[in-house]
mmCIF file of C-alpha atoms in Angstrom:
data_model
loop_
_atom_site.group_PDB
_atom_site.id
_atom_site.type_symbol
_atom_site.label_atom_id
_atom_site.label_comp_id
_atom_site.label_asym_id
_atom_site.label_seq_id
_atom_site.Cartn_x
_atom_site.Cartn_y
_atom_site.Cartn_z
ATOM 1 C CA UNK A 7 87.236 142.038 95.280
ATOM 2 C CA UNK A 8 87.530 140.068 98.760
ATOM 3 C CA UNK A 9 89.958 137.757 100.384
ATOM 4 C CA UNK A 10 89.642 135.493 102.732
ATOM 5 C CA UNK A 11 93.333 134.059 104.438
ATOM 6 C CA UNK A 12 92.423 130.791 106.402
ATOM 7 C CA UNK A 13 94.664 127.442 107.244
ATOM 8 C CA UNK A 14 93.663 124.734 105.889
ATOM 9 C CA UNK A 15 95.525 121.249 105.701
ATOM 10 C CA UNK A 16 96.594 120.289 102.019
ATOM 11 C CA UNK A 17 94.680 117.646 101.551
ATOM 12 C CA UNK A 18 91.614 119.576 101.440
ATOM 13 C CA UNK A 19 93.022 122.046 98.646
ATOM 14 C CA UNK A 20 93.062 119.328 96.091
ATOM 15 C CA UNK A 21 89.525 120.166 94.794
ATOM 16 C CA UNK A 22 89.186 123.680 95.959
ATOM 17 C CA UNK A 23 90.147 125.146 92.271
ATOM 18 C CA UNK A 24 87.486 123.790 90.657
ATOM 19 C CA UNK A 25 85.157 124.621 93.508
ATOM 20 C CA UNK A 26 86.469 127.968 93.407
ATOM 21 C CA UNK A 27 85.812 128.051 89.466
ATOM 22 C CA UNK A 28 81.997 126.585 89.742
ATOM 23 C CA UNK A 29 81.843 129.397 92.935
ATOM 24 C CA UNK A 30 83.148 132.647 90.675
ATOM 25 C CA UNK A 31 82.024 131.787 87.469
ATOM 26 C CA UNK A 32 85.723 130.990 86.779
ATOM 27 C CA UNK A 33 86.889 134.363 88.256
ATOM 28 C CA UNK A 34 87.732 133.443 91.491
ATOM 29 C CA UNK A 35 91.371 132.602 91.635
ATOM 30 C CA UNK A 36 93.554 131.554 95.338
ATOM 31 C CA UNK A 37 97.711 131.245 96.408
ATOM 32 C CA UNK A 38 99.225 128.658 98.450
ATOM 33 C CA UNK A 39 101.756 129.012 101.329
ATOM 34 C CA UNK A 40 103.428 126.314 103.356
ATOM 35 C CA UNK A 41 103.047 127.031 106.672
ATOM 36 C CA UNK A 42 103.895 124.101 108.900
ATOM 37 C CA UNK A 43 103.557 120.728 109.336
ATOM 38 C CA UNK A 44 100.900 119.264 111.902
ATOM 39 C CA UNK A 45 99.808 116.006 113.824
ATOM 40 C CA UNK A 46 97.241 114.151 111.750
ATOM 41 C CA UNK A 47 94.033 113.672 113.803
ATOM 42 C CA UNK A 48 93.426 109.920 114.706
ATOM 43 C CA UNK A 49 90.632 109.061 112.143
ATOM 44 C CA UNK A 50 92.827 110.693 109.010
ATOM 45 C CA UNK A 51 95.378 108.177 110.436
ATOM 46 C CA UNK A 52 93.456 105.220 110.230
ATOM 47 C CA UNK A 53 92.035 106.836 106.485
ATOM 48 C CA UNK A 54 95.687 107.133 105.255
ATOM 49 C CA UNK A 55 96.893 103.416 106.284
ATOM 50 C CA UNK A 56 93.457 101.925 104.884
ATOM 51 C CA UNK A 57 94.382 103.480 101.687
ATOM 52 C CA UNK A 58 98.675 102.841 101.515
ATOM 53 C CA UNK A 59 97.389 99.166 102.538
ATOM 54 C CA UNK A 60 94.550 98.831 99.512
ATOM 55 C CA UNK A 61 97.821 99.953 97.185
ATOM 56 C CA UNK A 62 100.131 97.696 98.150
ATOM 57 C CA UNK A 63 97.679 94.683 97.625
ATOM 58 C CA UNK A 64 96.817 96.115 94.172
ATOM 59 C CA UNK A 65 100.879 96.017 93.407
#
């Protein structure tokens, strides 16, 4: 067995189970923790208002 403890932001985890499952032949398995929260880099910013503003035309 190994682990691995990294940070990652949250965002990122959203896929990782199934990349985990493709990775370990389903055998893999991982734990969340909050740790903090954290300033958004710039282009994330500009990712995240592109995206609220797309939804609100599409309401």
């Amino acid at each position: 067995m190994q682990t691995i403890i990294a940070e990652i932001p949250l965002a990122e985890v959203t896929t990782y189970a199934r990349v985990l499952a493709s990775m370990t032949g389903g055998q893999g398995s991982y734990t969340l923790e909050f740790d903090r929260y954290d300033i958004v880099p710039g282009n994330i910013i500009q990712d995240i208002i592109a995206k609220n503003k797309q939804e609100e035309e599409e309401e």
